[in-house]
Amino acid sequence: MAAPTVKVALGWSGLGLGVRRAALRLPGLVQVRWSRYGPEYQDPQTDKEYYRKPLAQLTEEETYERELRKTQVIKAAPATKTCSVFEDPVISKFTNMMMKGGNKILARSLMTQTLEAVKRKQFEKYHAASAEEQATIERNPYTIFHQALKNCEPVIGLVPILKGGHFYQVPVPLADRRRRFLAMKWMITECREKKPRRMLMPEKLSQELLEAFYNRGPVIKRKHDMHKMAEANRALAHYRWW
Amino acid sequence: MAAPCVSCGAAASYRLFLAGRVSFAREQGLWKAAAAGLQTGTRCQILRLKHSPAVTTKKNVAALRRESYTVDFIKKQIEEFNIGKRHLANMMGEDPETFTQEDIDRAITYLFPSGLFEKRARPIMKHPEEIFPKQRAIQWGEDGRPFHFLFYTGKQSYYSLMHEAYGKVLHVEERQDQLRAKGLFSEKPKTKDPIGSRWLIKEELEEMLVEKLSDQDYAQFIRLLERLSALPCDAAEEEFVGRFRRTVTVQSKKHLIEPLQYDEQGMAFSTGRGKRKTANAEAVVHGHGSGKIEINGVDYLLYFPVTQDREQLMFPFHFLDRLGKHDVTCTVSGGGRSSQAGAIRLAVARALCSFITEDEVEWMRQEQTEA
């Protein structure tokens, strides 16, 4: 069967495939308004394994998809993305959320210091513990980070719904990305606000992460409070229409 | 020498762009004169820019009505265009026989330099087919009876096309039944077309039929064509389907890959240029090396103290598994630290294209393209 409809949005005024930039570049003048990518631009695929797969192993859909991508225009990979094995999307997202005023250098250094602090604490515990306990102590800071954030994710959330002139907090299921966002947001807010003066962020954050990893601490408490509120308001669940 | 048939776009209104400040009263006077000029001549000349003011006075109501061009008018415009083209070629000192559209465009930009930002407002001289919108001739005879049997559907070309396509489908199915009855039918699987062509989009179909279509009409038509192409067709039907397919370009072909150059010692090297925001970079990648990168005469560790930037430099090499195999010398200027790193990344990726296979070029394009 011939290829199905490939939606190619032609700039119908004759400007060409989604190029929304002035071709005119006068010497000595610098453009101020940078062009935006058109809708036909696809996201880049930074995974090396995707390309290294030999052609014989590909299924029909994968071959088709590869052929299709050859004809598509693709956006440039952003400066924060590489194909490095050390790159972690969750860590990058958390770093961006910690960043203030565009100071990525500071945010990233705080992140690395936090992970280092977590590792140091766990190693101290490891060396101080007996042989049986040593098996249970997790020393990889990345697994601790992921597990802590997973433990902080709420299962159900509350949404204010206007009915009869009053706002009611209605329990609502949350999407995965919303849950991850809330976990990270709560973690960062907790560390910023409830920090004793003179304590640095990496120390506080590593403390909170370890506590969340063991399912205790203020962030977990906040998650449980959210769940209890949702349970209390379950009578209002039918206010939700989606 | 007759002035060439130049038209400023397709009968639209323009804002007068003047270098200096023009007083408001004088502007009004100019514009009123121009609006009067609109009524007198159908042909507009470049020197008289038209403007219809925001308030619709009685004078301008006639101008807002949809203009319909007669066949004779279009023919006359084409003749004038051809004569004007020859005159223009004479003026530019070129041969009138081999004067192409690109030459015309260049000549017009030279003779009528315009500083307007809107490209469509600048003077153009194109074939009348491209300027005047395609219109349909009168669809009925002198007795008022329409020519086409589907005229009263409102979309005669579309429905006749659907009728034709469905007729072909029935014909092919009938042929299949006949073969099956004779026992000569063979279940030949249809080979899947590789990506190289696409169906017409709705706008293209509308242009082809000179008729407005709805999205559902278009979808219905494409579904019918797909059904037809799924059946075993012969040459005539393939040709019919081929009329509604357009080729799709393979993106990586657009970028030409330079062959490798060799210096005095016989070592292969390649240059590439990259741009990101206001940063410009030029990189020279040597074939054999130890992974040293030198930027503006300074080592990369000193030039980029931030890890993120160094990761960007490493990105193309890491993707191609060529870390530590090439030496890079590059110069970069402009922009901030992040855009300089991005510019060098692009320059290095382009330079590396000469060292690698075409497949890898495509993979790199899919991963970290050229903006």
PDB file of C-alpha atoms in Angstrom, chain B residues 123-352:
ATOM      1  CA  PRO B 123       7.628  45.629  -7.283  1.00  0.00           C
ATOM      2  CA  ILE B 124       7.430  42.333  -9.115  1.00  0.00           C
ATOM      3  CA  MET B 125       7.136  41.389 -12.734  1.00  0.00           C
ATOM      4  CA  LYS B 126       5.812  37.903 -13.184  1.00  0.00           C
ATOM      5  CA  HIS B 127       3.768  36.026 -15.708  1.00  0.00           C
ATOM      6  CA  PRO B 128       0.070  37.027 -15.422  1.00  0.00           C
ATOM      7  CA  GLU B 129      -0.806  33.390 -14.646  1.00  0.00           C
ATOM      8  CA  GLU B 130       0.973  33.744 -11.323  1.00  0.00           C
ATOM      9  CA  ILE B 131      -0.461  37.134 -10.477  1.00  0.00           C
ATOM     10  CA  PHE B 132      -4.113  36.959 -11.405  1.00  0.00           C
ATOM     11  CA  PRO B 133      -5.960  34.272  -9.426  1.00  0.00           C
ATOM     12  CA  LYS B 134      -7.176  31.404 -11.502  1.00  0.00           C
ATOM     13  CA  GLN B 135     -10.809  31.748 -12.329  1.00  0.00           C
ATOM     14  CA  ARG B 136     -13.230  29.561 -14.074  1.00  0.00           C
ATOM     15  CA  ALA B 137     -14.777  30.407 -17.376  1.00  0.00           C
ATOM     16  CA  ILE B 138     -18.549  30.819 -17.536  1.00  0.00           C
ATOM     17  CA  GLN B 139     -19.991  27.386 -16.896  1.00  0.00           C
ATOM     18  CA  TRP B 140     -23.168  27.700 -18.942  1.00  0.00           C
ATOM     19  CA  GLY B 141     -24.121  28.427 -22.511  1.00  0.00           C
ATOM     20  CA  GLU B 142     -26.221  31.188 -23.999  1.00  0.00           C
ATOM     21  CA  ASP B 143     -29.447  29.373 -23.231  1.00  0.00           C
ATOM     22  CA  GLY B 144     -28.458  29.280 -19.544  1.00  0.00           C
ATOM     23  CA  ARG B 145     -27.994  25.520 -19.568  1.00  0.00           C
ATOM     24  CA  PRO B 146     -24.774  24.430 -17.788  1.00  0.00           C
ATOM     25  CA  PHE B 147     -22.172  22.430 -19.730  1.00  0.00           C
ATOM     26  CA  HIS B 148     -21.188  19.971 -16.983  1.00  0.00           C
ATOM     27  CA  PHE B 149     -23.749  17.403 -15.832  1.00  0.00           C
ATOM     28  CA  LEU B 150     -22.685  17.860 -12.201  1.00  0.00           C
ATOM     29  CA  PHE B 151     -22.922  21.638 -12.222  1.00  0.00           C
ATOM     30  CA  TYR B 152     -25.772  21.754  -9.722  1.00  0.00           C
ATOM     31  CA  THR B 153     -23.762  19.864  -7.085  1.00  0.00           C
ATOM     32  CA  GLY B 154     -21.798  23.069  -6.595  1.00  0.00           C
ATOM     33  CA  LYS B 155     -18.422  21.299  -6.763  1.00  0.00           C
ATOM     34  CA  GLN B 156     -18.491  19.864 -10.247  1.00  0.00           C
ATOM     35  CA  SER B 157     -14.772  19.185 -10.710  1.00  0.00           C
ATOM     36  CA  TYR B 158     -14.474  17.487  -7.325  1.00  0.00           C
ATOM     37  CA  TYR B 159     -17.475  15.222  -7.823  1.00  0.00           C
ATOM     38  CA  SER B 160     -16.508  14.365 -11.388  1.00  0.00           C
ATOM     39  CA  LEU B 161     -13.040  13.427 -10.101  1.00  0.00           C
ATOM     40  CA  MET B 162     -14.555  11.232  -7.392  1.00  0.00           C
ATOM     41  CA  HIS B 163     -16.844   9.699 -10.006  1.00  0.00           C
ATOM     42  CA  GLU B 164     -13.885   8.928 -12.249  1.00  0.00           C
ATOM     43  CA  ALA B 165     -11.781   7.461  -9.436  1.00  0.00           C
ATOM     44  CA  TYR B 166     -14.632   5.264  -8.221  1.00  0.00           C
ATOM     45  CA  GLY B 167     -15.275   4.149 -11.790  1.00  0.00           C
ATOM     46  CA  LYS B 168     -11.668   3.013 -11.959  1.00  0.00           C
ATOM     47  CA  VAL B 169     -11.993   1.124  -8.673  1.00  0.00           C
ATOM     48  CA  LEU B 170     -15.050  -0.725  -9.956  1.00  0.00           C
ATOM     49  CA  HIS B 171     -13.296  -1.478 -13.223  1.00  0.00           C
ATOM     50  CA  VAL B 172     -10.289  -2.983 -11.443  1.00  0.00           C
ATOM     51  CA  GLU B 173     -12.511  -5.056  -9.163  1.00  0.00           C
ATOM     52  CA  GLU B 174     -14.497  -6.295 -12.155  1.00  0.00           C
ATOM     53  CA  ARG B 175     -11.285  -7.315 -13.838  1.00  0.00           C
ATOM     54  CA  GLN B 176     -10.198  -9.169 -10.686  1.00  0.00           C
ATOM     55  CA  ASP B 177     -13.531 -11.008 -10.585  1.00  0.00           C
ATOM     56  CA  GLN B 178     -13.149 -12.036 -14.200  1.00  0.00           C
ATOM     57  CA  LEU B 179      -9.672 -13.369 -13.548  1.00  0.00           C
ATOM     58  CA  ARG B 180     -10.909 -15.213 -10.484  1.00  0.00           C
ATOM     59  CA  ALA B 181     -13.731 -16.758 -12.500  1.00  0.00           C
ATOM     60  CA  LYS B 182     -11.229 -17.974 -15.057  1.00  0.00           C
ATOM     61  CA  GLY B 183      -8.961 -19.211 -12.289  1.00  0.00           C
ATOM     62  CA  LEU B 184      -6.046 -17.085 -13.411  1.00  0.00           C
ATOM     63  CA  PHE B 185      -6.109 -14.830 -10.384  1.00  0.00           C
ATOM     64  CA  SER B 186      -2.813 -14.686  -8.458  1.00  0.00           C
ATOM     65  CA  GLU B 187      -2.609 -13.067  -5.043  1.00  0.00           C
ATOM     66  CA  LYS B 188       0.286 -10.799  -5.783  1.00  0.00           C
ATOM     67  CA  PRO B 189       1.114  -8.773  -2.669  1.00  0.00           C
ATOM     68  CA  LYS B 190       1.405  -5.089  -3.335  1.00  0.00           C
ATOM     69  CA  THR B 191       4.947  -3.824  -2.664  1.00  0.00           C
ATOM     70  CA  LYS B 192       4.917  -1.038  -0.123  1.00  0.00           C
ATOM     71  CA  ASP B 193       6.130   2.220  -1.577  1.00  0.00           C
ATOM     72  CA  PRO B 194       9.212   3.571   0.154  1.00  0.00           C
ATOM     73  CA  ILE B 195       9.026   7.143   1.343  1.00  0.00           C
ATOM     74  CA  GLY B 196       9.628   9.268  -1.674  1.00  0.00           C
ATOM     75  CA  SER B 197       6.268  10.701  -2.464  1.00  0.00           C
ATOM     76  CA  ARG B 198       3.262  12.024  -0.651  1.00  0.00           C
ATOM     77  CA  TRP B 199      -0.330  12.716  -1.466  1.00  0.00           C
ATOM     78  CA  LEU B 200      -1.355  16.198  -2.594  1.00  0.00           C
ATOM     79  CA  ILE B 201      -2.320  18.450   0.250  1.00  0.00           C
ATOM     80  CA  LYS B 202      -5.687  20.104   0.335  1.00  0.00           C
ATOM     81  CA  GLU B 203      -4.443  23.458  -0.945  1.00  0.00           C
ATOM     82  CA  GLU B 204      -2.751  21.820  -3.903  1.00  0.00           C
ATOM     83  CA  LEU B 205      -5.928  19.924  -4.753  1.00  0.00           C
ATOM     84  CA  GLU B 206      -7.987  23.094  -4.510  1.00  0.00           C
ATOM     85  CA  GLU B 207      -5.581  24.808  -6.858  1.00  0.00           C
ATOM     86  CA  MET B 208      -5.772  21.918  -9.285  1.00  0.00           C
ATOM     87  CA  LEU B 209      -9.576  21.882  -9.353  1.00  0.00           C
ATOM     88  CA  VAL B 210     -10.044  25.668  -8.988  1.00  0.00           C
ATOM     89  CA  GLU B 211     -12.707  24.942  -6.409  1.00  0.00           C
ATOM     90  CA  LYS B 212     -13.069  25.295  -2.657  1.00  0.00           C
ATOM     91  CA  LEU B 213     -13.084  21.978  -0.793  1.00  0.00           C
ATOM     92  CA  SER B 214     -13.848  21.048   2.769  1.00  0.00           C
ATOM     93  CA  ASP B 215     -11.544  18.897   4.903  1.00  0.00           C
ATOM     94  CA  GLN B 216     -14.001  15.992   4.755  1.00  0.00           C
ATOM     95  CA  ASP B 217     -14.111  16.150   0.951  1.00  0.00           C
ATOM     96  CA  TYR B 218     -10.365  16.032   0.813  1.00  0.00           C
ATOM     97  CA  ALA B 219     -10.131  13.147   3.274  1.00  0.00           C
ATOM     98  CA  GLN B 220     -12.749  11.206   1.318  1.00  0.00           C
ATOM     99  CA  PHE B 221     -10.840  11.706  -1.896  1.00  0.00           C
ATOM    100  CA  ILE B 222      -7.529  10.569  -0.377  1.00  0.00           C
ATOM    101  CA  ARG B 223      -9.210   7.495   1.089  1.00  0.00           C
ATOM    102  CA  LEU B 224     -10.590   6.593  -2.333  1.00  0.00           C
ATOM    103  CA  LEU B 225      -7.186   7.031  -3.950  1.00  0.00           C
ATOM    104  CA  GLU B 226      -5.551   4.854  -1.289  1.00  0.00           C
ATOM    105  CA  ARG B 227      -8.169   2.203  -1.917  1.00  0.00           C
ATOM    106  CA  LEU B 228      -7.441   2.368  -5.636  1.00  0.00           C
ATOM    107  CA  SER B 229      -3.681   2.180  -5.157  1.00  0.00           C
ATOM    108  CA  ALA B 230      -4.079  -0.868  -2.877  1.00  0.00           C
ATOM    109  CA  LEU B 231      -5.622  -2.858  -5.741  1.00  0.00           C
ATOM    110  CA  PRO B 232      -3.534  -4.335  -8.558  1.00  0.00           C
ATOM    111  CA  CYS B 233      -3.715  -1.593 -11.172  1.00  0.00           C
ATOM    112  CA  ASP B 234      -2.406  -1.360 -14.673  1.00  0.00           C
ATOM    113  CA  ALA B 235      -0.488   1.511 -16.261  1.00  0.00           C
ATOM    114  CA  ALA B 236      -3.433   3.849 -16.905  1.00  0.00           C
ATOM    115  CA  GLU B 237      -4.645   3.661 -13.313  1.00  0.00           C
ATOM    116  CA  GLU B 238      -1.112   4.072 -11.944  1.00  0.00           C
ATOM    117  CA  GLU B 239      -0.766   7.191 -14.062  1.00  0.00           C
ATOM    118  CA  PHE B 240      -4.071   8.476 -12.712  1.00  0.00           C
ATOM    119  CA  VAL B 241      -2.921   7.960  -9.125  1.00  0.00           C
ATOM    120  CA  GLY B 242       0.501   9.405  -9.947  1.00  0.00           C
ATOM    121  CA  ARG B 243      -1.136  12.695 -10.891  1.00  0.00           C
ATOM    122  CA  PHE B 244      -2.010  13.182  -7.228  1.00  0.00           C
ATOM    123  CA  ARG B 245       1.351  12.369  -5.742  1.00  0.00           C
ATOM    124  CA  ARG B 246       4.230  14.750  -5.160  1.00  0.00           C
ATOM    125  CA  THR B 247       7.836  13.865  -4.484  1.00  0.00           C
ATOM    126  CA  VAL B 248       9.333  14.447  -1.060  1.00  0.00           C
ATOM    127  CA  THR B 249      12.915  15.607  -0.746  1.00  0.00           C
ATOM    128  CA  VAL B 250      15.418  13.735   1.394  1.00  0.00           C
ATOM    129  CA  GLN B 251      16.720  16.408   3.718  1.00  0.00           C
ATOM    130  CA  SER B 252      20.316  15.318   4.055  1.00  0.00           C
ATOM    131  CA  LYS B 253      20.883  15.720   0.332  1.00  0.00           C
ATOM    132  CA  LYS B 254      20.515  19.442   0.690  1.00  0.00           C
ATOM    133  CA  HIS B 255      23.859  19.796   2.425  1.00  0.00           C
ATOM    134  CA  LEU B 256      26.876  19.204   0.174  1.00  0.00           C
ATOM    135  CA  ILE B 257      29.691  17.270   1.756  1.00  0.00           C
ATOM    136  CA  GLU B 258      33.155  18.555   0.917  1.00  0.00           C
ATOM    137  CA  PRO B 259      35.815  15.992   0.038  1.00  0.00           C
ATOM    138  CA  LEU B 260      38.795  15.607   2.381  1.00  0.00           C
ATOM    139  CA  GLN B 261      41.759  17.915   1.981  1.00  0.00           C
ATOM    140  CA  TYR B 262      45.358  16.938   2.653  1.00  0.00           C
ATOM    141  CA  ASP B 263      48.086  19.170   4.086  1.00  0.00           C
ATOM    142  CA  GLU B 264      51.900  19.051   3.526  1.00  0.00           C
ATOM    143  CA  GLN B 265      52.482  16.118   5.915  1.00  0.00           C
ATOM    144  CA  GLY B 266      49.812  14.111   4.127  1.00  0.00           C
ATOM    145  CA  MET B 267      47.356  14.232   7.031  1.00  0.00           C
ATOM    146  CA  ALA B 268      43.715  14.531   6.117  1.00  0.00           C
ATOM    147  CA  PHE B 269      41.784  17.509   7.432  1.00  0.00           C
ATOM    148  CA  SER B 270      38.439  19.167   6.845  1.00  0.00           C
ATOM    149  CA  THR B 271      36.954  22.570   7.637  1.00  0.00           C
ATOM    150  CA  GLY B 272      33.465  23.417   8.755  1.00  0.00           C
ATOM    151  CA  ARG B 273      31.592  26.544   9.653  1.00  0.00           C
ATOM    152  CA  GLY B 274      28.933  26.927  12.285  1.00  0.00           C
ATOM    153  CA  LYS B 275      26.641  29.648  13.548  1.00  0.00           C
ATOM    154  CA  ARG B 276      24.506  29.923  16.621  1.00  0.00           C
ATOM    155  CA  LYS B 277      22.725  33.116  17.624  1.00  0.00           C
ATOM    156  CA  THR B 278      25.426  35.723  17.002  1.00  0.00           C
ATOM    157  CA  ALA B 279      28.417  33.430  17.381  1.00  0.00           C
ATOM    158  CA  ASN B 280      30.408  32.381  14.314  1.00  0.00           C
ATOM    159  CA  ALA B 281      32.815  29.508  14.398  1.00  0.00           C
ATOM    160  CA  GLU B 282      35.183  27.901  11.955  1.00  0.00           C
ATOM    161  CA  ALA B 283      36.692  24.533  12.831  1.00  0.00           C
ATOM    162  CA  VAL B 284      39.491  22.510  11.230  1.00  0.00           C
ATOM    163  CA  VAL B 285      39.313  18.822  12.131  1.00  0.00           C
ATOM    164  CA  HIS B 286      42.452  16.758  11.529  1.00  0.00           C
ATOM    165  CA  GLY B 287      42.215  13.097  10.600  1.00  0.00           C
ATOM    166  CA  HIS B 288      44.592  11.638  13.192  1.00  0.00           C
ATOM    167  CA  GLY B 289      45.024  13.130  16.618  1.00  0.00           C
ATOM    168  CA  SER B 290      44.660  12.673  20.318  1.00  0.00           C
ATOM    169  CA  GLY B 291      41.448  14.573  20.997  1.00  0.00           C
ATOM    170  CA  LYS B 292      43.093  17.951  21.540  1.00  0.00           C
ATOM    171  CA  ILE B 293      40.824  20.936  20.937  1.00  0.00           C
ATOM    172  CA  GLU B 294      42.274  24.403  20.538  1.00  0.00           C
ATOM    173  CA  ILE B 295      39.991  27.443  20.417  1.00  0.00           C
ATOM    174  CA  ASN B 296      41.388  30.851  19.452  1.00  0.00           C
ATOM    175  CA  GLY B 297      44.831  29.574  20.439  1.00  0.00           C
ATOM    176  CA  VAL B 298      43.680  28.499  23.914  1.00  0.00           C
ATOM    177  CA  ASP B 299      43.060  24.983  25.197  1.00  0.00           C
ATOM    178  CA  TYR B 300      39.375  24.053  25.478  1.00  0.00           C
ATOM    179  CA  LEU B 301      39.629  23.402  29.208  1.00  0.00           C
ATOM    180  CA  LEU B 302      40.726  27.006  29.769  1.00  0.00           C
ATOM    181  CA  TYR B 303      38.391  28.534  27.209  1.00  0.00           C
ATOM    182  CA  PHE B 304      35.272  26.734  28.466  1.00  0.00           C
ATOM    183  CA  PRO B 305      35.475  26.382  32.251  1.00  0.00           C
ATOM    184  CA  VAL B 306      31.830  25.262  32.357  1.00  0.00           C
ATOM    185  CA  THR B 307      31.200  21.533  31.972  1.00  0.00           C
ATOM    186  CA  GLN B 308      28.068  22.002  29.870  1.00  0.00           C
ATOM    187  CA  ASP B 309      30.005  23.752  27.096  1.00  0.00           C
ATOM    188  CA  ARG B 310      32.670  21.068  27.017  1.00  0.00           C
ATOM    189  CA  GLU B 311      29.977  18.426  26.778  1.00  0.00           C
ATOM    190  CA  GLN B 312      28.663  20.223  23.710  1.00  0.00           C
ATOM    191  CA  LEU B 313      32.145  20.130  22.142  1.00  0.00           C
ATOM    192  CA  MET B 314      32.390  16.419  22.845  1.00  0.00           C
ATOM    193  CA  PHE B 315      28.905  15.632  21.518  1.00  0.00           C
ATOM    194  CA  PRO B 316      29.670  15.051  17.794  1.00  0.00           C
ATOM    195  CA  PHE B 317      32.728  12.905  18.558  1.00  0.00           C
ATOM    196  CA  HIS B 318      30.940  10.861  21.187  1.00  0.00           C
ATOM    197  CA  PHE B 319      28.029  10.205  18.860  1.00  0.00           C
ATOM    198  CA  LEU B 320      30.330   8.873  16.129  1.00  0.00           C
ATOM    199  CA  ASP B 321      32.530   6.953  18.613  1.00  0.00           C
ATOM    200  CA  ARG B 322      35.519   8.998  17.548  1.00  0.00           C
ATOM    201  CA  LEU B 323      36.499  10.501  20.883  1.00  0.00           C
ATOM    202  CA  GLY B 324      40.239  11.113  21.077  1.00  0.00           C
ATOM    203  CA  LYS B 325      40.797  10.282  17.407  1.00  0.00           C
ATOM    204  CA  HIS B 326      40.683  13.775  15.958  1.00  0.00           C
ATOM    205  CA  ASP B 327      42.433  17.062  16.643  1.00  0.00           C
ATOM    206  CA  VAL B 328      40.474  20.284  16.314  1.00  0.00           C
ATOM    207  CA  THR B 329      41.683  23.832  15.805  1.00  0.00           C
ATOM    208  CA  CYS B 330      38.978  26.426  15.689  1.00  0.00           C
ATOM    209  CA  THR B 331      38.261  30.135  15.849  1.00  0.00           C
ATOM    210  CA  VAL B 332      35.088  31.582  17.256  1.00  0.00           C
ATOM    211  CA  SER B 333      33.786  35.109  17.711  1.00  0.00           C
ATOM    212  CA  GLY B 334      30.603  36.788  18.863  1.00  0.00           C
ATOM    213  CA  GLY B 335      27.834  35.577  21.107  1.00  0.00           C
ATOM    214  CA  GLY B 336      28.050  34.325  24.681  1.00  0.00           C
ATOM    215  CA  ARG B 337      29.700  31.185  26.048  1.00  0.00           C
ATOM    216  CA  SER B 338      26.800  28.886  25.353  1.00  0.00           C
ATOM    217  CA  SER B 339      26.244  30.086  21.797  1.00  0.00           C
ATOM    218  CA  GLN B 340      29.987  29.872  21.066  1.00  0.00           C
ATOM    219  CA  ALA B 341      29.947  26.268  22.248  1.00  0.00           C
ATOM    220  CA  GLY B 342      26.915  25.567  20.037  1.00  0.00           C
ATOM    221  CA  ALA B 343      28.541  27.226  17.042  1.00  0.00           C
ATOM    222  CA  ILE B 344      31.709  25.155  17.470  1.00  0.00           C
ATOM    223  CA  ARG B 345      29.597  22.018  17.850  1.00  0.00           C
ATOM    224  CA  LEU B 346      27.905  22.718  14.529  1.00  0.00           C
ATOM    225  CA  ALA B 347      31.196  23.566  12.793  1.00  0.00           C
ATOM    226  CA  VAL B 348      32.809  20.359  14.069  1.00  0.00           C
ATOM    227  CA  ALA B 349      29.788  18.281  13.008  1.00  0.00           C
ATOM    228  CA  ARG B 350      29.927  19.740   9.511  1.00  0.00           C
ATOM    229  CA  ALA B 351      33.677  19.192   9.273  1.00  0.00           C
ATOM    230  CA  LEU B 352      33.269  15.589  10.426  1.00  0.00           C
TER     231      LEU B 352
END
